[in-house]
Every structure is written in structure tokens, then in C-alpha cells.
Amino acid sequence: MTLSEPDLTAAMTAALQGREDAYALALVAIAALVRTRVRRRLRSNWADVEDVVQETLLSIHLKRGTWDPSRPLVPWVHAIADHKLIDWARRKGRQNRLIADGITVDTLVDVVPAPEEDVFGIDLDRHLAVLSPREQVVVRGLAVEGRSVRDVAATLGLREGAVRVALHRGLKRLASAARKGIVS
Amino acid sequence: MKTTNLIAVLAADARPTKPVGRSLVIAGLSGGIVAGLLFVALVGVRADLLAALANPRVVFKFLFTAVTAMAALAVAARVSCPDRAGPPIGVLLAPLLLLGAATGLDMAVTPRSSWAQAAIGISPLACLTMIVVTSLLPAFCLLWAARAGAPRHPAKAGAAAGLAGGAVGAGIFSFYCPNDSTLFVALWYGFGMVLTTGLAALVGRRFLRW
């Protein structure tokens, strides 16, 4: 964890008030917490772990109103991570049963652990296609190109508020697609 | 997407966030107000409403539905949090005890020979239907607000939202319903709320999954 627990709690409390910088700090520390939790429970390759980590972060973001700042943050983070991990394992189990009959070299390649330095989180990318064109531009602009909301707004000729709305809708849609295991 | 990029995206979506419990209260209140206005406009209120408010049995209907709605909201807010253990069933004892005590009292002062008539009242099935229909809008608003939650058991979160919506609907219906016997309330209002609860549990099981 990059922040001490009291600092993390303070950062997350500020994040709930809309502070972007505090939220980014809190999310980095939370990602580390989640990664440790998932790695301990999931014996799989790095890409799978990071997949669950990313789905958990997305849920933490969308469900952050369920954390009560007067309650400890870490058990809440773990509860969400565990929920997403179970969800993920169920989905994988279903998929694995589906392909078990016709395993080919191509399917096995996916199971071979990737070298750590190459690992991107992964699956969320496959779901980007469920977003509307505007949402895709916004999410890619912020995530892949590392631009700011203002910058993206200027490129699209939109107000910042409209970009934020598109971002929020896009994240909700992404979470739902990831949960349903939609592969486009 | 790299995790650091995802974090940047999520941070860009920072905004003041309401606790899920507060969203639920707002949803229950606003859904209740709109449903109440619609009800008064479409169905009306009982002709003797003002005089009836002096009748403790009528006051009890409002009291009971209000207490049930508050208890159910407390449960809904709590089961929406993933770090909370099971629902605080104790809270639901308050409306149940209240109903039990009032029904006992009413039966004690009512001659045994009129119990059956008090229990059946006037057109109980119409009352039942009206309660469920009046509850639909508040229950829908509450289920919608509950989507911000992260319940361990989506069906339970749905049920709690449905019970709150059913209590709000029954409270609105009390402005109209001429059946004042507490025995009637216990049977038919109770049945109406149970139906709404069950319906919302079924909806919640899918709709509140996350």
C-alpha cells in the first residue's frame, strides 16, 4: 500500500466530495490492496489477476456511495474484491466448460502466463466496443492517450460537462459489459 | 487498458457522491409524493378524511405504514453495503410489534361476533389491488436508487426496497380506504406489502446484480 491506512481513508473521504487528485491517490493504494487480495486467492496468471483488479476498481468507483466514511475502508475494499473475484471465476468456469471439448493450440496460448512486464490489463479493452462512439473517444482519450478532460472536450468541440457525462455513462456500460462477459 | 490508465479515467469521473442510504430516502420520498399526487388526482381521498383523523384506528394506519417504511429503508440502506453482515432484522420487529399490539388491542375492544366482518371489511380485494398498484411507482424509484448499492444478496436488497415502497403505497392508500379496523389493516395491508416485497425481490435478483 502506498498510503497509510488513515491517509487512505482521508483521501477516499475527500474523493467522495469530488476531489480528483485525492481520488487518484486513493485508487492507486486501493489497486495495490486489491491486487494483493486477488493474488492470494486466485492461482492464475498475471493477466487474470489484473483483469479482476480492473473489474474491482470499476465496481469500487461505481459503488463508492456504499462506503460509509465512519467505517473502516479496507474491509469494504476486500468485500468488493471478493464479490468480483467470485463473479469472475463463475464466468470463467462457464467459458472453460464451453471450450473444453475443442481445445486447440490457439486456446492454450491464452492460458500461458504472459511475462510480467508486458501485462496490460486486458479484458476491459475487449468491451470498449459496447460504448457509443463518443464514449469510446472519451475513454480512449483519457486512458490510452492520457489526456485531460478539458483537452478531450476541446478536441470534440464539447463542453467539459458533456465529456464528463459521456465518461460516466461509458464507465457504467463498461462495468455491465464486463460483468456479463460480453466479448465483442 | 493498463491499470494506471484505468485509474486516471476513474479519477476524472470524481464527483461529489451521495451515500446510498440518502439516495434511497430521496427516492422513497419523491416517489411517494408523485404517487400520492397521482392518487389524489385519479382516485381522490375519503369524504370524511378530516373527521376520520380523530379516529385512533385511522391514525394507526398512517403510523404503522410510516414506521414500516422507515424500518424497511434502514434495512435497504444496510444490505446495499457489501461490508455489512446480514440485514438488521431487529429493525423490522418495530413495525411488527406495533401491528401485533394494535391488532390485539382492537380485537380486545371489538366484540368477538364482529371480528369476521371487521377482517373482511368492504371490498378487500379491491384494497389489495389498489395498495399494490399505488406501491409500484415508489417501489420502482427505490429499486432504481438501490442500483447504486453493492448488495451481497440482490434479492434481499430488492425485497427491502419493495417493502419500503409497499409501505409508502399503503400509507397513500390510507387517505382513501374506508376500512379502519386494525384487523383489516393487519390482513390486507399486510398482504399487499408482502406481495410488493416479493415482487421487488424477484426484480432485484436480476436488476440489482453487480
XYZ file of C-alpha atoms in Angstrom:
394
model
C 0.000 0.000 0.000
C 1.414 3.357 -0.958
C -0.567 5.275 1.652
C -1.002 4.546 5.324
C -4.485 3.436 6.234
C -5.504 6.737 7.892
C -4.172 8.668 4.876
C -6.020 6.364 2.509
C -9.239 6.850 4.470
C -8.758 10.617 4.388
C -8.051 10.549 0.638
C -11.135 8.453 -0.059
C -13.275 10.729 2.098
C -12.066 13.712 0.057
C -12.719 11.709 -3.124
C -16.354 11.275 -2.117
C -16.577 15.059 -2.010
C -15.399 15.191 -5.617
C -11.655 15.805 -5.186
C -9.992 14.349 -8.262
C -6.371 14.424 -7.035
C -7.204 12.738 -3.728
C -9.240 10.134 -5.595
C -6.347 9.267 -7.925
C -4.068 8.763 -4.895
C -6.660 6.645 -3.127
C -7.253 4.481 -6.210
C -3.540 3.703 -6.588
C -3.414 2.488 -2.987
C -6.694 0.617 -3.367
C -5.431 -1.091 -6.550
C -2.434 -2.374 -4.592
C -4.714 -3.668 -1.825
C -6.985 -5.390 -4.317
C -4.057 -6.922 -6.209
C -2.678 -8.444 -3.020
C -6.101 -9.792 -2.084
C -6.814 -11.272 -5.516
C -3.353 -12.766 -5.928
C -3.690 -14.543 -2.624
C -6.983 -16.102 -3.690
C -6.582 -16.697 -7.389
C -3.904 -19.058 -8.585
C -3.676 -17.877 -12.102
C -1.529 -15.803 -14.368
C -0.863 -12.127 -14.025
C -3.270 -11.125 -16.745
C -6.186 -12.836 -14.989
C -5.276 -11.190 -11.687
C -5.116 -7.777 -13.322
C -8.405 -8.456 -15.048
C -10.121 -8.985 -11.692
C -8.272 -5.983 -10.248
C -9.618 -3.755 -13.006
C -13.180 -5.017 -12.707
C -12.959 -4.472 -8.961
C -11.680 -0.912 -9.412
C -14.550 -0.186 -11.764
C -17.045 -1.514 -9.199
C -15.369 0.399 -6.396
C -15.772 3.517 -8.488
C -19.436 2.966 -9.338
C -20.368 1.739 -5.842
C -18.317 4.165 -3.758
C -21.510 5.558 -2.243
C -21.800 2.315 -0.272
C -18.679 3.074 1.750
C -19.529 4.891 4.955
C -16.535 7.109 5.923
C -17.183 6.266 9.573
C -16.457 2.616 8.817
C -13.070 1.045 8.001
C -12.209 1.221 4.297
C -10.119 -1.936 3.896
C -12.885 -4.479 4.720
C -15.125 -2.657 2.259
C -12.478 -2.887 -0.470
C -11.983 -6.582 0.287
C -15.730 -7.238 0.205
C -15.987 -5.760 -3.284
C -12.855 -7.561 -4.481
C -14.175 -10.895 -3.191
C -17.509 -10.337 -4.865
C -15.912 -9.547 -8.219
C -13.499 -12.458 -7.886
C -16.329 -14.941 -7.340
C -18.200 -13.396 -10.220
C -15.151 -13.644 -12.449
C -14.430 -17.249 -11.509
C -18.023 -18.243 -12.247
C -17.884 -16.603 -15.627
C -14.542 -18.206 -16.461
C -15.802 -21.593 -15.346
C -18.695 -21.257 -17.715
C -16.461 -20.245 -20.579
C -13.985 -23.013 -19.867
C -16.714 -25.615 -19.924
C -17.808 -24.255 -23.254
C -14.402 -24.595 -24.868
C -13.337 -27.795 -23.078
C -14.454 -30.007 -25.935
C -12.475 -28.295 -28.626
C -9.194 -27.201 -27.098
C -6.729 -26.079 -29.727
C -3.261 -24.612 -29.602
C -4.847 -21.204 -30.077
C -6.930 -21.508 -26.931
C -3.957 -22.780 -24.954
C -1.907 -19.750 -25.889
C -4.344 -17.670 -23.881
C -3.661 -19.733 -20.783
C 0.120 -19.423 -20.906
C 1.165 -16.736 -18.415
C 2.362 -13.598 -20.084
C 5.669 -12.104 -18.979
C 5.013 -9.598 -16.243
C 6.386 -6.508 -17.929
C 4.071 -6.896 -20.914
C 0.966 -7.203 -18.913
C -1.717 -4.786 -19.647
C -4.991 -5.227 -18.074
C -6.751 -6.657 -20.749
C -10.305 -7.597 -20.795
C -11.741 -4.138 -20.364
C -10.325 -3.314 -23.791
C -12.440 -6.009 -25.374
C -15.521 -4.322 -24.034
C -14.763 -0.836 -25.305
C -16.781 -1.664 -28.410
C -20.022 -1.641 -26.378
C -19.571 2.093 -25.816
C -21.098 4.728 -28.034
C -18.640 6.402 -30.435
C -18.418 9.497 -28.229
C -17.874 7.422 -25.087
C -15.134 5.488 -26.852
C -13.333 8.641 -27.880
C -13.569 9.994 -24.340
C -12.399 6.792 -22.622
C -9.569 6.229 -25.103
C -8.516 9.856 -24.940
C -8.242 9.768 -21.156
C -6.977 6.214 -20.723
C -4.768 5.477 -23.703
C -3.604 8.935 -24.654
C -3.505 10.213 -21.076
C -5.214 13.495 -21.938
C -7.233 15.684 -19.620
C -10.981 16.115 -19.669
C -10.556 19.705 -20.856
C -8.293 18.607 -23.688
C -10.695 15.904 -24.860
C -13.573 18.374 -24.641
C -11.702 20.854 -26.828
C -10.949 18.211 -29.467
C -14.551 17.064 -29.606
C -15.907 20.601 -29.501
C -17.961 19.722 -26.416
C -18.354 21.317 -23.036
C -16.418 19.656 -20.215
C -19.689 18.714 -18.571
C -20.768 16.771 -21.650
C -17.459 14.900 -21.673
C -17.893 14.008 -18.005
C -21.415 12.741 -18.654
C -20.166 10.601 -21.552
C -17.366 9.289 -19.347
C -19.744 8.398 -16.517
C -22.181 6.622 -18.832
C -19.322 4.840 -20.573
C -17.927 3.530 -17.286
C -21.327 2.182 -16.256
C -21.727 0.453 -19.589
C -18.215 -0.951 -19.393
C -18.868 -2.409 -15.937
C -22.072 -4.038 -17.087
C -20.445 -5.493 -20.212
C -17.545 -6.845 -18.160
C -19.934 -8.441 -15.690
C -21.969 -10.115 -18.375
C -18.803 -11.292 -20.077
C -19.774 -9.727 -23.377
C -16.968 -10.148 -25.837
C -17.371 -8.081 -28.905
C -6.007 -0.806 -20.793
C -3.274 -0.516 -18.204
C -4.450 -0.293 -14.633
C -2.787 3.099 -14.207
C -4.753 4.360 -17.213
C -7.958 2.970 -15.797
C -7.243 4.802 -12.538
C -6.762 8.054 -14.452
C -10.121 7.556 -16.151
C -11.900 6.761 -12.891
C -10.325 9.766 -11.143
C -11.531 12.016 -13.973
C -15.048 10.861 -13.098
C -14.699 12.031 -9.470
C -17.759 13.901 -8.298
C -19.498 14.526 -5.009
C -21.097 11.195 -4.165
C -24.192 10.691 -2.038
C -24.306 7.822 0.437
C -26.596 5.117 -0.945
C -28.849 5.442 2.121
C -29.539 9.071 1.332
C -30.350 8.244 -2.301
C -32.822 5.654 -1.050
C -34.556 8.136 1.266
C -34.786 10.714 -1.538
C -36.179 8.089 -3.910
C -38.766 6.938 -1.370
C -39.875 10.493 -0.613
C -40.039 11.709 -4.206
C -41.676 8.510 -5.471
C -44.170 8.752 -2.598
C -45.012 12.397 -3.287
C -45.584 11.841 -7.006
C -47.600 8.659 -6.373
C -49.620 10.492 -3.715
C -50.448 13.395 -6.034
C -51.393 10.983 -8.814
C -53.537 9.015 -6.395
C -55.394 12.073 -5.114
C -55.927 13.318 -8.683
C -57.117 9.974 -10.074
C -58.810 8.306 -7.100
C -59.353 11.037 -4.521
C -59.493 10.875 -0.728
C -62.238 9.567 1.555
C -65.081 12.055 2.006
C -64.773 12.064 5.813
C -60.966 12.407 5.914
C -60.792 15.263 8.439
C -63.270 13.691 10.837
C -61.577 10.308 10.417
C -58.255 11.726 11.618
C -59.772 11.876 15.096
C -60.176 8.096 14.990
C -57.104 6.394 16.529
C -57.576 3.437 14.158
C -57.092 5.780 11.191
C -54.098 7.448 12.807
C -52.657 3.990 13.389
C -52.772 3.232 9.649
C -50.533 6.238 8.966
C -48.290 5.484 11.919
C -47.872 1.829 11.007
C -47.110 2.450 7.323
C -44.661 5.247 8.201
C -42.793 3.094 10.748
C -42.676 0.186 8.296
C -41.347 2.428 5.513
C -38.594 3.812 7.755
C -37.587 0.381 9.038
C -37.516 -1.036 5.501
C -35.425 1.902 4.283
C -32.931 1.301 7.082
C -32.687 -2.350 6.054
C -32.376 -1.457 2.353
C -29.568 1.017 3.056
C -27.750 -1.531 5.129
C -27.986 -4.542 2.815
C -26.774 -2.273 -0.015
C -23.364 -2.098 1.658
C -21.113 -5.065 0.824
C -19.135 -4.832 4.062
C -22.159 -5.262 6.300
C -23.143 -8.652 7.632
C -26.747 -9.808 7.283
C -29.736 -7.482 7.436
C -30.628 -5.922 10.796
C -33.795 -7.963 11.220
C -34.286 -6.342 14.634
C -35.350 -3.091 12.994
C -38.248 -4.878 11.324
C -39.509 -6.028 14.712
C -40.642 -2.447 15.458
C -43.472 -2.359 12.887
C -44.341 -5.998 13.585
C -44.668 -5.453 17.328
C -46.597 -2.261 16.716
C -49.011 -4.096 14.424
C -49.353 -7.018 16.817
C -50.064 -4.797 19.809
C -52.570 -2.627 17.948
C -54.375 -5.627 16.495
C -54.601 -7.241 19.916
C -55.965 -4.032 21.389
C -58.516 -3.601 18.622
C -59.688 -7.205 18.993
C -59.991 -6.759 22.739
C -62.394 -3.826 22.374
C -64.296 -5.366 19.447
C -66.991 -7.987 20.215
C -65.972 -11.410 19.026
C -69.077 -11.589 16.834
C -67.906 -8.676 14.644
C -64.301 -9.906 14.149
C -65.083 -11.658 10.902
C -66.846 -8.648 9.492
C -64.025 -6.329 10.596
C -61.463 -8.598 8.977
C -63.249 -8.715 5.632
C -64.436 -5.076 5.571
C -65.575 -3.568 2.314
C -64.132 -4.986 -0.933
C -60.817 -6.283 0.447
C -59.581 -7.483 -2.951
C -60.010 -4.005 -4.401
C -57.996 -2.635 -1.469
C -55.305 -5.222 -2.041
C -55.077 -4.367 -5.737
C -55.026 -0.619 -5.059
C -52.239 -0.973 -2.493
C -50.071 -2.966 -4.877
C -50.758 -0.591 -7.794
C -50.102 2.516 -5.659
C -46.843 0.938 -4.482
C -45.479 0.381 -7.969
C -44.087 3.866 -8.529
C -42.408 4.270 -5.109
C -41.060 0.722 -5.332
C -39.688 1.386 -8.811
C -37.958 4.588 -7.636
C -36.468 2.741 -4.679
C -35.227 -0.140 -6.832
C -33.671 2.393 -9.172
C -31.888 4.119 -6.282
C -30.806 0.717 -4.964
C -28.809 0.217 -8.157
C -26.161 2.464 -6.617
C -25.803 -0.202 -3.944
C -23.495 -3.204 -3.863
C -25.619 -5.802 -2.071
C -24.247 -9.228 -1.224
C -27.724 -10.564 -1.877
C -29.520 -8.603 -4.604
C -32.844 -10.315 -3.856
C -32.735 -9.115 -0.243
C -31.955 -5.568 -1.319
C -34.875 -5.772 -3.755
C -37.165 -7.105 -1.034
C -36.259 -4.289 1.364
C -36.865 -1.681 -1.353
C -40.179 -3.374 -2.153
C -41.283 -3.410 1.483
C -40.494 0.302 1.783
C -42.369 1.001 -1.460
C -45.298 -1.145 -0.311
C -45.497 0.732 2.984
C -45.423 4.078 1.169
C -48.167 2.852 -1.182
C -50.276 1.578 1.705
C -49.817 4.894 3.517
C -51.080 6.785 0.451
C -53.993 4.385 0.135
C -54.941 5.130 3.759
C -56.139 8.579 2.654
C -58.857 6.802 0.721
C -59.565 3.450 2.326
C -62.760 3.383 4.427
C -61.736 0.176 6.225
C -60.347 1.272 9.565
C -60.314 -1.941 11.589
C -56.767 -2.809 12.620
C -57.600 -6.426 11.908
C -58.313 -5.416 8.298
C -55.054 -3.469 8.131
C -53.072 -6.380 9.516
C -54.578 -8.786 6.997
C -54.957 -6.836 3.765
C -52.420 -4.044 4.078
C -50.008 -6.660 5.332
C -50.803 -8.938 2.392
C -50.390 -6.045 -0.064
C -46.985 -5.173 1.352
C -45.912 -8.812 1.298
C -46.875 -9.027 -2.389
C -44.903 -5.883 -3.219
C -41.945 -7.193 -1.238
C -41.968 -10.498 -3.102
C -42.332 -8.850 -6.476
C -39.446 -6.464 -5.786
C -37.289 -9.350 -4.522
C -37.792 -11.117 -7.854
C -36.970 -7.953 -9.784
C -33.993 -7.154 -7.535
C -32.465 -10.572 -8.006
C -31.614 -9.665 -11.594
C -31.812 -5.885 -11.641
C -29.556 -5.272 -8.624
C -26.811 -7.694 -9.570
C -23.430 -6.022 -9.950
